[in-house]
Tab-separated table of C-alpha atoms in Angstrom:
chain	number	residue	atom	x	y	z
A	185	MET	CA	43.706	-20.551	10.693
A	186	LEU	CA	45.935	-20.075	7.588
A	187	THR	CA	48.286	-17.117	7.721
A	188	THR	CA	48.314	-14.725	4.699
A	189	THR	CA	50.489	-12.016	3.600
A	190	ALA	CA	50.072	-8.367	3.928
A	191	VAL	CA	49.240	-7.869	0.356
A	192	THR	CA	45.545	-8.438	-0.343
A	193	ILE	CA	43.650	-9.117	-3.630
A	194	SER	CA	42.335	-5.483	-3.704
A	195	ASP	CA	46.037	-4.317	-4.312
A	196	HIS	CA	45.845	-5.896	-7.763
A	197	TYR	CA	42.364	-6.231	-8.779
A	198	PRO	CA	39.025	-4.396	-8.372
A	199	LEU	CA	36.652	-5.797	-5.731
A	200	MET	CA	33.884	-8.178	-6.533
A	201	LYS	CA	31.190	-8.374	-3.958
A	202	PHE	CA	30.767	-11.791	-2.426
A	203	SER	CA	27.583	-13.163	-0.873
A	204	ILE	CA	28.153	-15.647	1.967
A	205	LEU	CA	24.891	-17.774	1.952
A	206	ILE	CA	23.809	-19.403	5.252
A	207	ALA	CA	20.784	-21.644	5.569
A	208	ASN	CA	20.340	-22.153	9.403
A	209	TYR	CA	18.040	-24.682	11.212
A	210	ASN	CA	18.781	-25.063	15.067
A	211	ASN	CA	22.395	-24.505	14.738
A	212	GLY	CA	22.535	-21.410	16.881
A	213	ARG	CA	24.831	-23.057	19.449
A	214	PHE	CA	27.528	-23.335	16.830
A	215	PHE	CA	27.064	-20.043	15.053
A	216	THR	CA	29.634	-18.052	17.140
A	217	ASP	CA	32.605	-19.988	15.471
A	218	CYS	CA	30.907	-19.283	11.930
A	219	TYR	CA	30.434	-15.608	12.736
A	220	HIS	CA	34.016	-15.079	13.896
A	221	SER	CA	35.511	-16.787	10.762
A	222	ILE	CA	33.457	-14.498	8.605
A	223	ILE	CA	34.456	-11.130	10.196
A	224	SER	CA	38.069	-12.273	10.210
A	225	GLN	CA	38.266	-12.529	6.351
A	226	THR	CA	41.006	-10.832	4.624
A	227	TYR	CA	38.658	-9.997	1.925
A	228	THR	CA	36.426	-7.057	2.861
A	229	ASP	CA	33.645	-6.732	0.217
A	230	TRP	CA	31.170	-9.192	1.304
A	231	GLU	CA	27.515	-9.622	2.612
A	232	VAL	CA	26.050	-12.346	4.508
A	233	ILE	CA	22.619	-13.671	3.781
A	234	ILE	CA	20.955	-15.760	6.443
A	235	VAL	CA	17.756	-17.545	6.128
A	236	ASP	CA	16.458	-19.298	9.254
A	237	ASP	CA	14.366	-22.260	8.406
A	238	GLY	CA	11.776	-21.956	11.327
A	239	SER	CA	14.238	-23.044	14.097
A	240	SER	CA	12.925	-24.230	17.347
A	241	ASP	CA	16.236	-23.371	19.200
A	242	ASN	CA	17.335	-19.905	20.126
A	243	SER	CA	19.201	-19.465	16.726
A	244	LEU	CA	17.701	-16.130	15.901
A	245	GLU	CA	18.549	-14.645	19.307
A	246	ILE	CA	22.139	-15.718	19.061
A	247	ILE	CA	22.665	-14.647	15.418
A	248	GLY	CA	20.883	-11.475	16.240
A	249	ASN	CA	22.920	-10.540	19.233
A	250	LEU	CA	26.167	-11.288	17.304
A	251	THR	CA	25.281	-9.360	14.303
A	252	ARG	CA	23.338	-6.528	15.560
A	253	GLY	CA	24.248	-3.054	14.013
A	254	ASP	CA	26.402	-4.724	11.197
A	255	LYS	CA	24.386	-3.916	8.149
A	256	ARG	CA	26.500	-6.699	6.230
A	257	PHE	CA	24.483	-9.262	7.839
A	258	LYS	CA	20.980	-9.745	6.413
A	259	ILE	CA	18.528	-12.005	8.342
A	260	PHE	CA	15.427	-13.535	6.942
A	261	THR	CA	13.074	-16.293	8.214
A	262	ASN	CA	10.796	-18.893	6.856
A	263	GLN	CA	7.470	-18.824	8.530
A	264	GLU	CA	7.734	-22.627	8.829
A	265	ASN	CA	10.185	-25.394	8.431
A	266	ARG	CA	10.635	-25.911	4.642
A	267	GLY	CA	13.763	-27.921	4.275
A	268	CYS	CA	17.265	-27.511	3.012
A	269	GLY	CA	16.604	-27.048	-0.649
A	270	TYR	CA	13.967	-24.461	-0.424
A	271	THR	CA	15.965	-22.416	2.216
A	272	LYS	CA	19.191	-22.445	0.227
A	273	ARG	CA	17.247	-21.367	-2.930
A	274	LYS	CA	15.827	-18.614	-0.849
A	275	THR	CA	19.213	-17.169	0.176
A	276	LEU	CA	19.948	-16.825	-3.473
A	277	GLU	CA	17.022	-14.737	-4.053
A	278	PHE	CA	18.385	-12.210	-1.530
A	279	ALA	CA	22.087	-12.245	-2.606
A	280	SER	CA	23.411	-9.311	-4.363
A	281	GLY	CA	27.028	-10.250	-4.856
A	282	GLU	CA	28.673	-11.165	-7.974
A	283	ILE	CA	30.090	-14.246	-6.427
A	284	CYS	CA	28.278	-16.412	-3.996
A	285	GLY	CA	29.305	-19.358	-1.666
A	286	PHE	CA	27.362	-21.479	0.806
A	287	LEU	CA	28.654	-21.670	4.402
A	288	ASP	CA	26.721	-24.000	6.913
A	289	PRO	CA	26.229	-22.312	10.289
A	290	ASP	CA	28.014	-25.244	12.132
A	291	ASP	CA	31.073	-24.812	10.131
A	292	ALA	CA	33.681	-21.960	9.475
A	293	LEU	CA	36.058	-20.840	6.943
A	294	GLU	CA	39.772	-20.143	6.933
A	295	GLU	CA	40.452	-16.440	6.966
A	296	ASN	CA	41.668	-16.263	3.428
A	297	ALA	CA	38.871	-18.435	1.975
A	298	ILE	CA	37.105	-15.735	0.054
A	299	GLU	CA	40.123	-13.888	-0.937
A	300	LEU	CA	41.735	-16.941	-2.656
A	301	SER	CA	38.433	-17.863	-4.147
A	302	VAL	CA	37.618	-14.436	-5.683
A	303	LYS	CA	41.249	-14.385	-7.203
A	304	GLN	CA	40.493	-17.280	-9.197
A	305	TYR	CA	37.789	-15.394	-11.058
A	306	HIS	CA	40.092	-12.527	-12.007
A	307	GLU	CA	42.756	-14.861	-13.300
A	308	ASN	CA	40.665	-17.509	-15.097
A	309	ASN	CA	37.720	-17.694	-17.247
A	310	ILE	CA	35.515	-19.729	-14.896
A	311	VAL	CA	32.036	-20.018	-13.393
A	312	ALA	CA	32.961	-21.719	-10.031
A	313	THR	CA	35.802	-22.689	-7.555
A	314	TYR	CA	36.028	-25.465	-5.024
A	315	SER	CA	38.833	-26.044	-2.413
A	316	LYS	CA	39.985	-28.773	0.096
A	317	ILE	CA	38.415	-29.084	3.412
A	318	THR	CA	39.275	-29.926	7.010
A	319	PHE	CA	37.303	-32.311	8.936
A	320	CYS	CA	36.793	-31.081	12.604
A	321	ASP	CA	35.562	-32.342	15.927
A	322	PRO	CA	32.330	-31.043	17.610
A	323	LYS	CA	34.554	-28.240	18.895
A	324	LEU	CA	35.929	-27.379	15.490
A	325	LYS	CA	39.365	-28.583	16.395
A	326	PRO	CA	40.871	-29.898	13.086
A	327	VAL	CA	41.027	-33.660	12.883
A	328	SER	CA	41.832	-34.816	9.249
A	329	ASP	CA	41.735	-33.640	5.536
A	330	PHE	CA	39.163	-34.967	3.183
A	331	LYS	CA	41.640	-36.386	0.720
A	332	LYS	CA	39.120	-37.311	-1.966
A	333	ILE	CA	38.781	-33.650	-3.273
A	334	GLN	CA	40.861	-33.313	-6.498
A	335	PRO	CA	40.931	-31.661	-9.882
A	336	ILE	CA	38.035	-32.823	-12.047
A	337	LEU	CA	37.480	-33.449	-15.722
A	338	ASN	CA	34.434	-31.278	-16.257
A	339	ASP	CA	32.561	-33.101	-19.034
A	340	GLN	CA	28.940	-34.182	-19.520
A	341	TYR	CA	29.662	-37.481	-17.676
A	342	PHE	CA	30.960	-35.802	-14.466
A	343	PHE	CA	28.399	-36.431	-11.790
A	344	ASN	CA	30.591	-35.895	-8.670
A	345	LEU	CA	30.326	-39.622	-7.948
A	346	PRO	CA	32.668	-40.505	-6.180
A	347	ILE	CA	32.812	-37.312	-4.380
A	348	GLN	CA	35.490	-34.873	-5.788
A	349	ILE	CA	33.964	-31.579	-5.338
A	350	HIS	CA	33.023	-30.274	-1.857
A	351	HIS	CA	33.256	-27.163	0.102
A	352	PHE	CA	34.267	-24.356	-0.213
A	353	PHE	CA	32.373	-24.165	-3.438
A	354	THR	CA	31.746	-20.643	-4.912
A	355	PHE	CA	30.078	-19.455	-8.168
A	356	ARG	CA	29.052	-16.714	-10.229
A	357	LYS	CA	25.549	-15.329	-9.344
A	358	GLU	CA	24.681	-14.453	-13.069
A	359	VAL	CA	25.593	-18.111	-13.957
A	360	TYR	CA	23.223	-19.486	-11.323
A	361	ASP	CA	20.422	-17.348	-12.594
A	362	LYS	CA	20.908	-18.966	-16.065
A	363	THR	CA	20.096	-22.373	-14.496
A	364	VAL	CA	16.704	-23.519	-13.118
A	365	GLY	CA	18.070	-23.156	-9.721
A	366	ILE	CA	18.312	-25.302	-6.695
A	367	ASN	CA	15.553	-27.969	-6.466
A	368	PRO	CA	13.295	-26.446	-3.634
A	369	ASP	CA	11.895	-29.864	-2.762
A	370	LEU	CA	15.358	-31.598	-1.863
A	371	LYS	CA	15.789	-32.088	1.767
A	372	SER	CA	19.464	-33.414	1.292
A	373	ALA	CA	21.977	-33.624	-1.846
A	374	VAL	CA	21.229	-29.894	-2.345
A	375	ASP	CA	24.856	-29.013	-2.704
A	376	GLN	CA	25.119	-31.734	-5.450
A	377	ASP	CA	22.359	-30.433	-7.204
A	378	LEU	CA	23.929	-27.054	-7.202
A	379	TYR	CA	27.285	-28.279	-8.298
A	380	LEU	CA	26.112	-30.161	-11.245
A	381	LYS	CA	23.950	-27.331	-12.638
A	382	ILE	CA	26.578	-24.765	-12.388
A	383	LEU	CA	29.217	-26.990	-13.905
A	384	GLU	CA	27.036	-27.464	-17.031
A	385	GLN	CA	27.594	-23.569	-17.606
A	386	GLY	CA	31.532	-23.440	-17.874
A	387	ASP	CA	34.794	-24.318	-16.294
A	388	VAL	CA	35.743	-24.617	-12.703
A	389	SER	CA	38.984	-23.952	-10.730
A	390	PHE	CA	40.387	-26.172	-7.981
A	391	ILE	CA	42.174	-24.443	-5.178
A	392	PRO	CA	44.388	-27.162	-3.554
A	393	VAL	CA	44.237	-25.548	-0.122
A	394	ASN	CA	42.173	-26.146	2.821
A	395	LEU	CA	39.679	-23.415	3.027
A	396	TYR	CA	36.725	-24.816	4.881
A	397	LEU	CA	36.462	-26.101	8.433
A	398	TYR	CA	33.828	-29.024	8.384
A	399	ARG	CA	32.390	-29.642	11.950
A	400	ARG	CA	31.281	-33.281	12.518
A	401	HIS	CA	28.782	-33.755	15.289
A	402	ALA	CA	25.811	-35.974	16.155
A	403	LYS	CA	23.099	-33.823	14.800
A	404	GLY	CA	24.850	-32.593	11.468
A	405	ILE	CA	22.705	-33.166	8.420
A	406	SER	CA	25.432	-35.570	6.902
A	407	GLN	CA	25.412	-37.649	10.069
A	408	HIS	CA	21.801	-37.765	10.588
A	409	SER	CA	19.743	-41.238	10.719
A	410	SER	CA	18.377	-40.352	7.187
A	411	LYS	CA	21.332	-41.413	5.128
A	412	ILE	CA	19.273	-43.635	3.094
A	413	LYS	CA	17.080	-40.605	1.965
A	414	ALA	CA	20.265	-38.769	1.307
A	415	LYS	CA	21.496	-41.411	-0.861
A	416	ASN	CA	18.169	-41.579	-2.674
A	417	ASN	CA	18.017	-37.821	-3.090
A	418	PHE	CA	21.520	-37.864	-4.602
A	419	ALA	CA	20.722	-40.652	-7.056
A	420	GLN	CA	17.636	-38.661	-8.113
A	421	VAL	CA	19.705	-35.515	-8.583
A	422	ILE	CA	21.935	-37.505	-10.863
A	423	TRP	CA	19.026	-39.005	-12.804
A	424	GLU	CA	17.608	-35.353	-13.283
A	425	THR	CA	21.091	-34.395	-14.637
A	426	PHE	CA	21.002	-37.218	-17.201
A	427	LYS	CA	17.694	-35.806	-18.349
A	428	ARG	CA	18.873	-32.211	-18.414
A	429	ARG	CA	21.932	-33.261	-20.377
A	430	GLY	CA	20.146	-35.311	-22.817
A	431	ILE	CA	22.026	-38.356	-21.896
A	432	THR	CA	20.030	-41.486	-22.933
A	433	ALA	CA	22.713	-44.261	-22.313
A	434	ILE	CA	25.947	-44.242	-20.329
A	435	ASN	CA	28.723	-46.789	-20.782
A	436	GLY	CA	26.459	-48.801	-23.016
A	437	GLN	CA	23.575	-48.890	-20.496
A	438	LYS	CA	20.342	-47.234	-21.229
A	439	ILE	CA	19.152	-44.480	-18.751
A	440	PRO	CA	15.635	-45.372	-17.317
A	441	GLU	CA	12.831	-43.225	-18.607
A	442	THR	CA	11.597	-42.833	-15.045
A	443	TYR	CA	13.242	-42.725	-11.735
A	444	HIS	CA	12.892	-46.055	-9.724
A	445	ASN	CA	15.621	-46.442	-7.067
A	446	ALA	CA	19.008	-45.173	-6.004
A	447	GLN	CA	20.920	-48.451	-6.714
A	448	GLU	CA	19.678	-48.511	-10.273
A	449	ILE	CA	21.459	-45.079	-10.801
A	450	PHE	CA	24.617	-45.719	-8.841
A	451	ASP	CA	25.204	-49.165	-10.764
A	452	LEU	CA	25.207	-47.111	-14.115
A	453	LEU	CA	28.091	-45.197	-12.659
A	454	ASN	CA	30.155	-47.914	-11.145
A	455	TYR	CA	32.571	-47.912	-14.278
A	456	GLN	CA	33.656	-44.559	-13.118
A	457	ASN	CA	35.378	-46.292	-10.071
A	458	GLU	CA	37.395	-48.697	-12.231
A	459	ILE	CA	41.042	-48.405	-13.139
A	460	PRO	CA	40.521	-48.136	-16.958
A	461	PHE	CA	38.123	-45.147	-16.700
A	462	ARG	CA	40.421	-43.535	-14.133
A	463	LEU	CA	43.567	-43.716	-16.112
A	464	ILE	CA	41.856	-42.558	-19.374
A	465	LYS	CA	40.472	-39.471	-17.160
A	466	LYS	CA	44.162	-38.564	-16.002
A	467	LEU	CA	45.187	-38.858	-19.517
A	468	LYS	CA	42.400	-36.363	-20.737
A	469	MET	CA	43.225	-34.121	-17.849
A	470	PHE	CA	47.008	-34.200	-18.615
A	471	PHE	CA	46.270	-33.277	-22.369
A	472	GLN	CA	43.645	-30.679	-21.346
A	473	LYS	CA	46.347	-28.586	-19.741
A	474	PHE	CA	48.045	-28.118	-23.117
A	475	SER	CA	45.031	-27.462	-25.187
């Protein structure tokens, strides 16, 4: 874990309640690490909203035993398995914090993750933050950094493709409530849907510190055999973003009136991987610092 100084944010700023949001499905065996990372936070004004999506393992027993008697943990259940989009959206219906952030039950936070995130809201006029992450093995032992996470140019043509925003993503609850919310029908690309909707509401701060421990294991959502479906869902999220933002053409190419397939959408954004676009983006970001 990262070490922190004895001085905390509460010594300088009023506390802002933080809602840690956890959508769980059959990840009970990993939750102990997640739990200990939460109760070890240097920031103290938090709650945890857990919605279990009809798990068939012993998740509820494990979570219940660990959190029993701690009123900061609030546990809810879906009567049947509804999927990631529905369940993550549900967590936000129960959240009471000013600031929210999702934590997957098989992952963990560095001990100052919430404190450093909340600090950004006091010091900047922003709607969200995100940080760097550490990829870990199945035992949560650090393996490598995800080096693609970096500062972004948040304009209407940012679609997080290629990936530049990842965990630990936090956002103002009042800003989320101004959007249509997470698409409950999504089974994957749920975080991408959230990022793009929140970023339409204002500026975001990048925290260049590893605050999130991302566990890679055989049954993790991002390693599941349904990668094709995940790619398709991401493309559909981007297409819906085109429509929501009123974008009818991009880089001289017309946006399709109806969604057909993932490749058609990704082909429209290939130019964002090319050197000229990347150089122009860097120049815009440089001048943005002085505007």
